[in-house]
Coordinates of C-alpha atoms in Angstrom, one line a residue:
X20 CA 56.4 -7.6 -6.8
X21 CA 55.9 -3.9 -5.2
X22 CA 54.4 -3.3 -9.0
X23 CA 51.7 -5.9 -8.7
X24 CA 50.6 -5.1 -5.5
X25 CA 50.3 -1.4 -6.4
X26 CA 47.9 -2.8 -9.3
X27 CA 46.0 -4.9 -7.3
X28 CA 45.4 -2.3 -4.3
X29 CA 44.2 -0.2 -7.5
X30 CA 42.7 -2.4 -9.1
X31 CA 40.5 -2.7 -5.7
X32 CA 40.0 0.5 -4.9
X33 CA 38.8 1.1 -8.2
X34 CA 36.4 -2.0 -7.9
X35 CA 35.0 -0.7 -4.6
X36 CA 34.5 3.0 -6.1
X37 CA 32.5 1.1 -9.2
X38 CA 29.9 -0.6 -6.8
X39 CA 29.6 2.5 -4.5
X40 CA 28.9 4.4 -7.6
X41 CA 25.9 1.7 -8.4
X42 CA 24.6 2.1 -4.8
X43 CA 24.3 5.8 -5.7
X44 CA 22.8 4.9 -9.0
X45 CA 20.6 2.1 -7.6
X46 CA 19.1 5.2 -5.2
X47 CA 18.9 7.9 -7.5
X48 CA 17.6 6.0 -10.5
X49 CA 13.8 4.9 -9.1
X50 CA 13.9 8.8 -7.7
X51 CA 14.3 10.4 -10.9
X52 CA 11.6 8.3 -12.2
X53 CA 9.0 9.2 -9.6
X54 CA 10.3 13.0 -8.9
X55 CA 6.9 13.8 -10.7
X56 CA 4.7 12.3 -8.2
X57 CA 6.0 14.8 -5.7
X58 CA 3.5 17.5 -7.0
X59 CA 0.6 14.9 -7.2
X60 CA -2.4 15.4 -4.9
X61 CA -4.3 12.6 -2.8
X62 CA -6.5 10.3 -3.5
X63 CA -8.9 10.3 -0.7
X64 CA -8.7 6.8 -0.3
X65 CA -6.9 6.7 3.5
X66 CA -4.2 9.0 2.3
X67 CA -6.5 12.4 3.7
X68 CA -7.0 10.7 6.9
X69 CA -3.0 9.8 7.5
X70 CA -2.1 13.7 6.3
X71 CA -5.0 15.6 7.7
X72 CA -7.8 13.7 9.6
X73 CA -5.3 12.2 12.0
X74 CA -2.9 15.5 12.0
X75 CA -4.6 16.7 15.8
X76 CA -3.5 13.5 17.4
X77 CA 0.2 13.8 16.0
X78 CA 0.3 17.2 18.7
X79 CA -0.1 14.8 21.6
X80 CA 2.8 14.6 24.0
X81 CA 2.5 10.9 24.0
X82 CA 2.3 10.1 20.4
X83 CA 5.0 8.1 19.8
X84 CA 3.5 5.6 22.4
X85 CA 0.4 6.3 21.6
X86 CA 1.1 4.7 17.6
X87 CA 1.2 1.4 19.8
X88 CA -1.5 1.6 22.5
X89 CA -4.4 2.6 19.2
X90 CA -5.4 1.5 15.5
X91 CA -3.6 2.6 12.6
X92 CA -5.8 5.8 12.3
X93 CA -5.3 7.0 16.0
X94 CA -9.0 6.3 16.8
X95 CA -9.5 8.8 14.1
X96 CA -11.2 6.6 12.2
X97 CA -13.6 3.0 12.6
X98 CA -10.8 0.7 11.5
X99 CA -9.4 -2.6 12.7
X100 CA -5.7 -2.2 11.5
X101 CA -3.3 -1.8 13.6
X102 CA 0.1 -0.9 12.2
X103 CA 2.0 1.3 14.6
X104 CA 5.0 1.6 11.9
X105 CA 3.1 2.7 9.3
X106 CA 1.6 5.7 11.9
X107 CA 4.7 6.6 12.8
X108 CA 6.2 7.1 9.6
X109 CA 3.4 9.4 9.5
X110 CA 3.9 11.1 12.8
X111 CA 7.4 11.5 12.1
X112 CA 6.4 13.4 8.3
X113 CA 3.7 15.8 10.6
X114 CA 6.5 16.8 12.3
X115 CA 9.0 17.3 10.0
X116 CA 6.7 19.0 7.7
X117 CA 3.2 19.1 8.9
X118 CA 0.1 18.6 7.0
X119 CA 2.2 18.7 3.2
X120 CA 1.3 16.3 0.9
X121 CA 4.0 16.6 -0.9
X122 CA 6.1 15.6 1.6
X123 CA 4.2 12.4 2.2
X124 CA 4.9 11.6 -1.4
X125 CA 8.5 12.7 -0.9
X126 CA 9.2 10.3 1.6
X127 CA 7.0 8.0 -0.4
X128 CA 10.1 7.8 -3.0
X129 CA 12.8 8.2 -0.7
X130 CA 11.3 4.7 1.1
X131 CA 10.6 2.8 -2.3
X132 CA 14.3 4.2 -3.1
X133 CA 16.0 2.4 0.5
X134 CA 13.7 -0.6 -0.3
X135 CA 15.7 -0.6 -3.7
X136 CA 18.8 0.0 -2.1
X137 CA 18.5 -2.7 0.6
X138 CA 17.4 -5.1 -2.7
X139 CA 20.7 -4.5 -4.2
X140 CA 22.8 -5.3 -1.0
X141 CA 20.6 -8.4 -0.1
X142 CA 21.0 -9.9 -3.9
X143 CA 25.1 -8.7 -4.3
X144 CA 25.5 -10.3 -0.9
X145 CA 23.9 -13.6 -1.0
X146 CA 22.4 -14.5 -4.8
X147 CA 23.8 -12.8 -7.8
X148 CA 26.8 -10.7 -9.0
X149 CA 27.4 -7.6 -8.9
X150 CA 25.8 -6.8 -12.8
X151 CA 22.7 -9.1 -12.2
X152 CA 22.2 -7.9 -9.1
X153 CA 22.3 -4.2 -10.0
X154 CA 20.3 -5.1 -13.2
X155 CA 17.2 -7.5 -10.4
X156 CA 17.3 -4.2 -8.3
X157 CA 16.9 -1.4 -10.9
X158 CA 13.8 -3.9 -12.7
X159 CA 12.3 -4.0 -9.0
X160 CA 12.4 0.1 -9.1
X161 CA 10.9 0.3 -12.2
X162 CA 8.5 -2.5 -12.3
X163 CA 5.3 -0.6 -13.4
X164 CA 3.2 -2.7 -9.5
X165 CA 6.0 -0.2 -8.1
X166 CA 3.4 2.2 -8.6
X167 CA 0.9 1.6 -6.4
X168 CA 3.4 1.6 -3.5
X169 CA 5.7 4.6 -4.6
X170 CA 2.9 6.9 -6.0
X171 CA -0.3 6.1 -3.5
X172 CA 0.6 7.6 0.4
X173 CA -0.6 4.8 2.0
X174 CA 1.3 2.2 -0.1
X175 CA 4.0 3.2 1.6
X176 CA 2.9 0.8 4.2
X177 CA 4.5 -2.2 2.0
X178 CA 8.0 -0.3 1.6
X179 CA 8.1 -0.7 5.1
X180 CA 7.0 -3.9 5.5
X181 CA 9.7 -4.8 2.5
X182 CA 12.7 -3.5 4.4
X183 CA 11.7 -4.8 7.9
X184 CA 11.5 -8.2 6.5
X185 CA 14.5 -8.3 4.3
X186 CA 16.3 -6.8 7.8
X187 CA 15.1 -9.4 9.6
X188 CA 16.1 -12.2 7.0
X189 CA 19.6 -11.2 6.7
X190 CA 19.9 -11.0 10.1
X191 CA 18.3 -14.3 10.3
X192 CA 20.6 -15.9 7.9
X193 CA 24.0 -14.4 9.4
X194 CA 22.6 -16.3 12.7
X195 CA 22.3 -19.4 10.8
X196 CA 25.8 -18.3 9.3
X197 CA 27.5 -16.9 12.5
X198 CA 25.4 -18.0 15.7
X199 CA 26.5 -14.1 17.2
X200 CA 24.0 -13.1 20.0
X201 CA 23.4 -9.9 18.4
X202 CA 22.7 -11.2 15.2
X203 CA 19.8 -12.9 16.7
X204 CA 19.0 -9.6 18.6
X205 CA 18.9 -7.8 15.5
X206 CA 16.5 -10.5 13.9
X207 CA 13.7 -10.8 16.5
X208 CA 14.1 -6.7 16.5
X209 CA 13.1 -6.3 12.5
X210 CA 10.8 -9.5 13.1
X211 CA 9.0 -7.3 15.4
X212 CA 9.0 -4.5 12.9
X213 CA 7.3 -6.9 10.4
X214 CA 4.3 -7.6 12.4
X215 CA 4.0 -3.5 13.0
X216 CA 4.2 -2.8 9.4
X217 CA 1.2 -5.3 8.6
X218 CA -0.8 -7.7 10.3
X219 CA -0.3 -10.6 7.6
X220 CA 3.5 -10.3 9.3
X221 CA 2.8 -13.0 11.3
X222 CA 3.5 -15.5 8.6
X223 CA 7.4 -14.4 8.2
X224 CA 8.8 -16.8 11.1
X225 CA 7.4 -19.3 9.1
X226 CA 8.9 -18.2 6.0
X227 CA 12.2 -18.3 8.0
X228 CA 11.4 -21.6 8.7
X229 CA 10.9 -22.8 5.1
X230 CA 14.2 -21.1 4.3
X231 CA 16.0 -23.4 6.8
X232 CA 14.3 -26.3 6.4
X233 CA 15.1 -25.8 2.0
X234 CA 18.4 -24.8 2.8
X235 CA 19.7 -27.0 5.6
X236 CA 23.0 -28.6 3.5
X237 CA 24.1 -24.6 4.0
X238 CA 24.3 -25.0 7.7
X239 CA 25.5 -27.3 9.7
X240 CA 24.2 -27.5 13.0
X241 CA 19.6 -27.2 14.0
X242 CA 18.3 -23.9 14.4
X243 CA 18.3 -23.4 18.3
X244 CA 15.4 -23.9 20.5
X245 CA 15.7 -20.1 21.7
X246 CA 15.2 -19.1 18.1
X247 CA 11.8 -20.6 18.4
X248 CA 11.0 -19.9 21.8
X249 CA 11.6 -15.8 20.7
X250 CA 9.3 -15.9 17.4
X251 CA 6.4 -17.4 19.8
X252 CA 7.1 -14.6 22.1
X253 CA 7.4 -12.4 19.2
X254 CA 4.1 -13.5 18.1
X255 CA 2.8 -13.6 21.2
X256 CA 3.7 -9.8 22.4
X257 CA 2.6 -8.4 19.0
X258 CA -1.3 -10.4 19.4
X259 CA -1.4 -9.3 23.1
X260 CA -0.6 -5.5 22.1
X261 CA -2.7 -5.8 18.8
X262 CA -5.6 -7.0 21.2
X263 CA -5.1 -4.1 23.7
X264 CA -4.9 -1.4 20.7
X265 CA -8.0 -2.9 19.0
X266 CA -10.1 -4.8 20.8
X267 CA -12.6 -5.7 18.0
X268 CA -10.2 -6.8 15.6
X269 CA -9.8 -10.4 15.7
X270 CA -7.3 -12.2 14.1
X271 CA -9.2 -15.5 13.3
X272 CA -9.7 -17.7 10.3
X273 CA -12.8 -16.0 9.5
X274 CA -11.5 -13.1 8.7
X275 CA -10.2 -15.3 5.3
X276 CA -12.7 -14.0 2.1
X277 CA -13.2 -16.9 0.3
X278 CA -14.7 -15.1 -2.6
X279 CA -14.4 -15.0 -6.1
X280 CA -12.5 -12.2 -6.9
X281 CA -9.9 -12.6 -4.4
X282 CA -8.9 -16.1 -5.8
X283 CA -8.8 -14.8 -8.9
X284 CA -6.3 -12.2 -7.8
X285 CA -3.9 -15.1 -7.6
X286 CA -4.1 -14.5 -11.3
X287 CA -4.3 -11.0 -11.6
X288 CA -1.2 -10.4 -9.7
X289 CA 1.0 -12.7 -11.6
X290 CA -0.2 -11.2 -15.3
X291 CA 0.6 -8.0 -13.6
X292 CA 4.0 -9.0 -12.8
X293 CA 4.8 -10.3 -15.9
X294 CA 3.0 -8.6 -18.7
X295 CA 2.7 -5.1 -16.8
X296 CA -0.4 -4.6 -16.2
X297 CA -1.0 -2.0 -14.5
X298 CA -4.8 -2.3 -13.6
X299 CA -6.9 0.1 -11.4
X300 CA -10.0 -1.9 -11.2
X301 CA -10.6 -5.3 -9.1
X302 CA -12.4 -6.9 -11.8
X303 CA -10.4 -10.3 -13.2
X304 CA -11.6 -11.0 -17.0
X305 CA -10.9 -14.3 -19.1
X306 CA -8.1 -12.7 -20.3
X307 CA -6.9 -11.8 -17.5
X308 CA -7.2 -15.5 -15.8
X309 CA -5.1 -17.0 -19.1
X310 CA -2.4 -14.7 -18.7
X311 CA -2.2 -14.9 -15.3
X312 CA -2.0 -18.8 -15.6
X313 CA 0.8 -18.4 -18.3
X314 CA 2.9 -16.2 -15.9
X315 CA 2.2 -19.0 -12.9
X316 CA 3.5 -21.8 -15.6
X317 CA 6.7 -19.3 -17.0
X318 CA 7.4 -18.8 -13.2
X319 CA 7.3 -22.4 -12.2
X320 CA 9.5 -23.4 -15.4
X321 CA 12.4 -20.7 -14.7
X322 CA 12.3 -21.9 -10.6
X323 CA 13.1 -25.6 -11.9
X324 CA 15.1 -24.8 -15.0
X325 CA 17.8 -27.3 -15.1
X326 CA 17.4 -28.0 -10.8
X327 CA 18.5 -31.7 -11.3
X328 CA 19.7 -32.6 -7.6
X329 CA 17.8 -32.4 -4.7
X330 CA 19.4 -29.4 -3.3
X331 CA 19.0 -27.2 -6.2
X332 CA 15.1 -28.3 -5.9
X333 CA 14.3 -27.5 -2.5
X334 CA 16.0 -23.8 -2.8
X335 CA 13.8 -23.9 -6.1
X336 CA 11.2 -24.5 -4.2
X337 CA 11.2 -21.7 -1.4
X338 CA 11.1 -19.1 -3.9
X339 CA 9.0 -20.0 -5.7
X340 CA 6.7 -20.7 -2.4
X341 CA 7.5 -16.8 -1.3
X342 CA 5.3 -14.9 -4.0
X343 CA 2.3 -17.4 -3.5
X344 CA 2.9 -17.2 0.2
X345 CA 3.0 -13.5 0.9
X346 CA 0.2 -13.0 -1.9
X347 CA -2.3 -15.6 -0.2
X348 CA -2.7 -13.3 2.6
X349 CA -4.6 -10.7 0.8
X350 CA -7.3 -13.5 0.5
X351 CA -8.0 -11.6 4.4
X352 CA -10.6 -8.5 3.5
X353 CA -12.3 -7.6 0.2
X354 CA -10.4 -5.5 -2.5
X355 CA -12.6 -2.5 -3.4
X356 CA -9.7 -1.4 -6.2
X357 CA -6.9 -3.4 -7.4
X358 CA -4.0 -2.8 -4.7
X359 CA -0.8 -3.5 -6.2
X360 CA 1.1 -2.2 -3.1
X361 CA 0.6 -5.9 -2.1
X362 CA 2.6 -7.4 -4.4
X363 CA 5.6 -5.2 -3.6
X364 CA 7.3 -7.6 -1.7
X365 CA 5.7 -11.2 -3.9
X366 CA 7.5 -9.3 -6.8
X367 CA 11.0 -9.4 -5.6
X368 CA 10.3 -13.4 -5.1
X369 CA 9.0 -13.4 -8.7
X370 CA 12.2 -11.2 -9.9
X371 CA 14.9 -13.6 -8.1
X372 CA 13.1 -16.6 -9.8
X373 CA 13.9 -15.3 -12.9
X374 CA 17.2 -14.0 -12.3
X375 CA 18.5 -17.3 -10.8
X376 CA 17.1 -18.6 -14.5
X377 CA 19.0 -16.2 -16.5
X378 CA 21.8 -16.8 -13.8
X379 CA 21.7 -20.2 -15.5
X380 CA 21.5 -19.4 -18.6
X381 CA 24.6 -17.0 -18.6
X382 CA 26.7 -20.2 -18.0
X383 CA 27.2 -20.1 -21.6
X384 CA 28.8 -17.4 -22.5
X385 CA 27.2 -17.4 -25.8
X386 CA 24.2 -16.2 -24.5
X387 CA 25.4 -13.2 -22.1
X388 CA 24.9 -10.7 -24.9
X389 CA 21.0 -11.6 -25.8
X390 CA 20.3 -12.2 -22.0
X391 CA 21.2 -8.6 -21.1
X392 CA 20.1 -6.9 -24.0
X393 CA 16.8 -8.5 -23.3
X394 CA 16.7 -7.4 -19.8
X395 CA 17.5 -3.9 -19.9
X396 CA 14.9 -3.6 -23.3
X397 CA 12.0 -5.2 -20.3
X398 CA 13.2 -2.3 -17.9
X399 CA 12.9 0.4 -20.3
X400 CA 9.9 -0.6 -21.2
X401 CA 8.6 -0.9 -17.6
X402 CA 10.2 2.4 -17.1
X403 CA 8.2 4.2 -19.7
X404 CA 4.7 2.1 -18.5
X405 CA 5.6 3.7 -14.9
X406 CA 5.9 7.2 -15.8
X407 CA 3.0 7.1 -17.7
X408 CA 0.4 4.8 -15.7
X409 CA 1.7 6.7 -12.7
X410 CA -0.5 9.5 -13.5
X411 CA -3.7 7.6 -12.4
X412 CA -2.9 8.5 -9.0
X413 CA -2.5 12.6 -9.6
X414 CA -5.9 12.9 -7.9
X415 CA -8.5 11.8 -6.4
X416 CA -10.5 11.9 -9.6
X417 CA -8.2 10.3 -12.0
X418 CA -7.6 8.2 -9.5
X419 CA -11.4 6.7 -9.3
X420 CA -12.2 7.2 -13.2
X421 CA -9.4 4.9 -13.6
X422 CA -11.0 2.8 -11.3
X423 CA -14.2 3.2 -12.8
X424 CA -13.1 2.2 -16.5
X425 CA -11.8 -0.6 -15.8
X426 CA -14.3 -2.4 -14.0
X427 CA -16.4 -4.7 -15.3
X428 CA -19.5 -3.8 -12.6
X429 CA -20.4 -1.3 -11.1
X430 CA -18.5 -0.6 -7.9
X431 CA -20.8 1.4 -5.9
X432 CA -18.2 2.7 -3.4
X433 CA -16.3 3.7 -6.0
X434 CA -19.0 6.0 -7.3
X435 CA -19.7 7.7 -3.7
X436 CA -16.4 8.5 -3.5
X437 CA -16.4 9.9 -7.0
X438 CA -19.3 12.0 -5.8
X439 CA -17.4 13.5 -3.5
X440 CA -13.8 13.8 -5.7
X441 CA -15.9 15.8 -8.4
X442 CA -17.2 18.4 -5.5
X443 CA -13.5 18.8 -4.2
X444 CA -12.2 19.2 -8.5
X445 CA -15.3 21.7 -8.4
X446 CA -17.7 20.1 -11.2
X447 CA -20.7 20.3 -8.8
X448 CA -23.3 19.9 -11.9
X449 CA -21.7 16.8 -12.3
X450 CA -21.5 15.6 -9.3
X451 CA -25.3 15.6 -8.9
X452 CA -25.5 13.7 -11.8
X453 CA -23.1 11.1 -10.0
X454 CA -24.9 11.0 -7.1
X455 CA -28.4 10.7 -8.9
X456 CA -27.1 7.7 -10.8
X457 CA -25.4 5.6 -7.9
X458 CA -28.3 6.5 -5.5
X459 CA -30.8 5.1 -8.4
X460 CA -28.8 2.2 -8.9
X461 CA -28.7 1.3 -4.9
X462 CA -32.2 2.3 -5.1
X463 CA -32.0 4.5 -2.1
X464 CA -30.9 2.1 0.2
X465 CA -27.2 2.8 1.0
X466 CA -27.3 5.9 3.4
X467 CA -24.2 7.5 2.7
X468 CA -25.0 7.4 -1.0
X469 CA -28.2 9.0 -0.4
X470 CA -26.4 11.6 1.7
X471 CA -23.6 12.3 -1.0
X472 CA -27.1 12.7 -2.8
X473 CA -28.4 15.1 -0.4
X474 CA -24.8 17.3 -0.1
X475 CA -24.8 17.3 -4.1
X476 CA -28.5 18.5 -4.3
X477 CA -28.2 21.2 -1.5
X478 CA -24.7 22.6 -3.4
X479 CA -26.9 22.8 -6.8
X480 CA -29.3 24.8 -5.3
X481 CA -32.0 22.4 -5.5
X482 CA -33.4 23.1 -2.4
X483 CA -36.6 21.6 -2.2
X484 CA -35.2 17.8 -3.4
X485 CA -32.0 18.0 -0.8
X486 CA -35.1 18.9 1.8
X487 CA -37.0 15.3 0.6
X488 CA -33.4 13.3 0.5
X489 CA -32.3 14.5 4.5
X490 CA -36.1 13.8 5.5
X491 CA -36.0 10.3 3.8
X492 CA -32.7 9.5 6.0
X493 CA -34.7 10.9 9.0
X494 CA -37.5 9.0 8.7
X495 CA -35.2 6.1 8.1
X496 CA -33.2 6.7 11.5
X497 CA -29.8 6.5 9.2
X498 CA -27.0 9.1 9.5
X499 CA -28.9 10.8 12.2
X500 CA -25.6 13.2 12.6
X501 CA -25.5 17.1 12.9
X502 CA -24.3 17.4 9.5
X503 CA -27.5 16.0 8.1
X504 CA -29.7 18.2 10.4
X505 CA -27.7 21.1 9.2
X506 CA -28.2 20.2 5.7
X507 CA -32.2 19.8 6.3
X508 CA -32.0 22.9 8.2
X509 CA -30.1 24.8 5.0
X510 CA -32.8 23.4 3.0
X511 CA -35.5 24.9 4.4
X512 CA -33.8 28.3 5.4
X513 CA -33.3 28.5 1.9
X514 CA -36.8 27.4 0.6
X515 CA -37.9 30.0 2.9
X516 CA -40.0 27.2 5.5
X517 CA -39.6 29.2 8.6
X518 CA -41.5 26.7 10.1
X519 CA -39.0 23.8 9.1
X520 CA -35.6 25.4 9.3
X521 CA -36.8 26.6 13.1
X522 CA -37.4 23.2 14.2
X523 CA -34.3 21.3 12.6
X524 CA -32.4 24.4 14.1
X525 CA -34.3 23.6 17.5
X526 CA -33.0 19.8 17.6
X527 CA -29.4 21.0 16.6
X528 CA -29.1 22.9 19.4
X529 CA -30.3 19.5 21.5
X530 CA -28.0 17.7 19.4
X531 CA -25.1 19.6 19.7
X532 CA -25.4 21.1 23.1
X533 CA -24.5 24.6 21.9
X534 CA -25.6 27.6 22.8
X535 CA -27.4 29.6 19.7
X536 CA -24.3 32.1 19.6
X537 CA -21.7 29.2 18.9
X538 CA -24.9 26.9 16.7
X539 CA -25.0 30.2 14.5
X540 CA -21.0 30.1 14.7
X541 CA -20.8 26.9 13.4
X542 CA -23.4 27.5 10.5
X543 CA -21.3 30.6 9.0
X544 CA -18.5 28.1 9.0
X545 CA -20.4 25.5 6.8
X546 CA -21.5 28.0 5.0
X547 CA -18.4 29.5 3.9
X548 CA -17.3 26.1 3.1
X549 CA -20.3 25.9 0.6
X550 CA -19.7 29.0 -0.3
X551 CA -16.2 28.6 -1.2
X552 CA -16.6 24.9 -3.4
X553 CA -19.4 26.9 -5.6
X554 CA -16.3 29.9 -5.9
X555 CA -14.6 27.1 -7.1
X556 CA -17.1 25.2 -9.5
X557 CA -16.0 25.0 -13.0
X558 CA -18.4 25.9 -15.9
X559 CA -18.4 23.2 -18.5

């Protein structure tokens, strides 16, 4: 008898070192894979105003209060988010490491690794076994819509909105399990954390509901009345400080864009989650609407595979219910780009539906070898997908080209900012030709394409057309900022219009307040900056 027991304590202690060594593995595993994003640059798509824009506010003595009391770019910024976790994960990077970048994307991977990590406890702990649920986890790091979270700085924003809510749900459900008073604690805390992650937060306790309602023959007794009386005051607290930090942002019905494109995303998303895509571009084709619909039907067969009682239905049904929940609220806002950050959390509903299928299927033991082998052949294939699509966000420039070719019209914002990527990669010829296109294409009308216009012509030395472009915006009242007088002013000076570059220097001085000492200050600066982009222009 002292024999068996001796096996059995080994037996578990060698069972317990196996799963700690996939928790390791779990971690390590979607790090290896994104190491090489570590070196990438930014994109200039909010990721330059988190790092550097925002970088004097992080100094203040009050910051970490300050995340709360202001939008999500510190009043930076014109913006109407308000996201106090996802500004402190970035005042917390500034002062570990200041302005680096590649620190940001460090801590970019080290948060899509904990997301991973937290996966693989919440599936081992309530859904799967220990091989399925290793195997639902590692597809989930290596899913190719990974990339938009775990490779694009501000993506990082749905990492943290994935492990507040899966906090908060498995504290939820060891309330339902357990009725401990700090269990419910715990919940309302990472509840909290939801709504700071992301605005469309505010639809969790009503996921939570659906769970309870779907699986009520797992608990026996009501969800109590302080459970609900917390999530409205939850709710409540999180609308009152949103309102405080932001007082132009509304939350309202109207903010839903009922366009086009974003019902077609339903679409694009689901393709993407099942036949990798790995799209740039917010353009939805045909073919792209038929595969989407296949993955919609494929999805809502595996969630009712062989579901004959009622039970079995009704937990078919909330997961199936979470992807199309979570994905609905990116009908609020317009997508300029294809943001697959936002189906970071939708795919881990779409991954458990079919897990919970092949948990089925490997009921018969015939088919364990074929189910396997045909899972970890889909996550080496998303594995090499990532690696390689990853390299779209390197720059800011490979980042809008890829933008760019893929879309089926021409995104205008896209192009300004590719005006400006192509100045910062030092391909200033090219840029004016850029600028000269979009600005032809708005005819004229958008002033901050005209501007990018203006800036371009001014670094090409075309002196007398940058002069025409800043007058047009003049005459026009648009932009009327010092950086446009500056450029009029540079014009001139370097046309040789005494007569012009003395009177734009005349209403910089009103319009800046300075005295000429500091004005001529300030011009040497810009004109080292000039100076130092045409260094740095590259001669095709």
């Amino acid at each position: 008898m002292n024999k068996i027991n001796k096996a059995i304590h080994k037996t578990d202690k060698n069972g317990k070192l196996n799963v700690i060594l996939l928790f390791i593995a779990v971690f390590l595993i979607p790090f290896i894979i994104y190491a090489h994003t570590i070196n990438f640059k930014l994109t200039s798509i909010d990721d330059n105003d988190f790092i550097h824009t925002c970088a004097p506010a992080y100094a203040s003595k009050t910051i970490f209060s300050d995340v709360f009391k202001k939008d999500v770019l510190l009043g930076r910024n014109i913006t109407f988010y308000y996201r106090p976790l996802l500004s402190l994960s970035f005042v917390i990077d500034n002062k570990i490491a200041g302005e680096s970048e590649k620190y940001a994307h460090f801590m970019n991977i080290i948060l899509h690794c904990v997301s991973v990590l937290l996966i693989f406890f919440f599936l081992r702990k309530y859904l799967f076994d220990t091989k399925l649920s290793f195997l639902a986890a590692i597809l989930f790091a290596l899913h190719p819509l990974g990339i938009y979270t775990a490779a694009w700085i501000p993506g990082r924003n749905d990492s943290l909105f994935l492990i507040a809510t899966l906090l908060s749900f498995i504290f939820f459900v060891e309330y339902l399990k357990h009725k401990k008073i700090y269990q419910l604690a715990l919940h309302i805390f990472f509840l909290l954390a939801v709504f700071f992650a992301k605005e469309s937060g505010i639809i969790a306790p009503f996921v939570f509901l659906l769970y309870f309602f779907t699986h009520r023959d797992m608990y026996k007794k009501n969800l109590n009345i302080v459970v609900y009386v917390l999530w409205a005051a939850a709710i409540i607290l999180f609308i009152y400080m949103r309102k405080a930090a932001v007082p132009s942002g509304k939350l309202s019905m109207q903010m839903i864009a009922f366009q086009g494109d974003n019902i077609r995303m339903f679409f694009d998303y689901f393709a993407s989650a099942l036949f990798l895509k790995t799209p740039l571009a917010a353009s939805v084709s045909i073919k792209t609407i038929v595969l989407g619909s296949i993955a919609m039907i494929l999805t809502t067969v595996a969630a009712f595979y062989k579901k004959t009682n009622k039970t079995a239905i009704l937990h078919a049904c909330f997961y199936l219910a979470v992807p199309f929940i979570f994905i609905a609220t990116n009908l609020f806002g317009n997508r300029l780009w294809f943001q697959g950050n936002r189906m970071y959390l939708p795919l881990l509903g779409i991954i458990i539906i079919f897990f919970l299928f092949f948990q089925t299927i490997l009921k018969n033991k015939k088919n364990t070898k074929i189910v396997y082998a045909g899972i970890v052949c889909f996550i080496l294939i998303c594995s090499v997908i990532t690696v390689k699509k990853s390299y779209a966000f390197k720059s800011s420039l490979s980042f809008l080209d890829n933008i760019i070719q893929g879309s089926a019209e021409v995104n205008q914002t896209i192009h300004k900012f590719r005006v400006h990527a192509l100045i910062e990669h030092g391909y200033i010829k090219e840029s004016l030709k850029e600028a000269a296109y979009i600005a032809e294409f708005n005819g004229y009308y958008d002033p901050e394409i005209v501007f990018a216009l203006a800036y371009s012509l001014l670094l090409n030395e075309n002196f007398p057309m940058a002069a025409n472009v800043c007058e047009l915006l003049i005459s026009r009242n648009q932009l009327i900022t010092p950086v446009l007088f500056l450029n009029a002013f540079l014009s001139y000076y370097f046309m040789g219009d005494n007569e012009k570059s003395q009177f734009y220097y005349g209403e910089l001085l009103k319009m800046t307040g300075l005295t000429p000492a500091n004005l001529d200050h300030q011009i040497n600066r810009y004109l080292n900056q000039l100076s130092t982009i045409k260094s740095n222009e590259i001669k095709l």
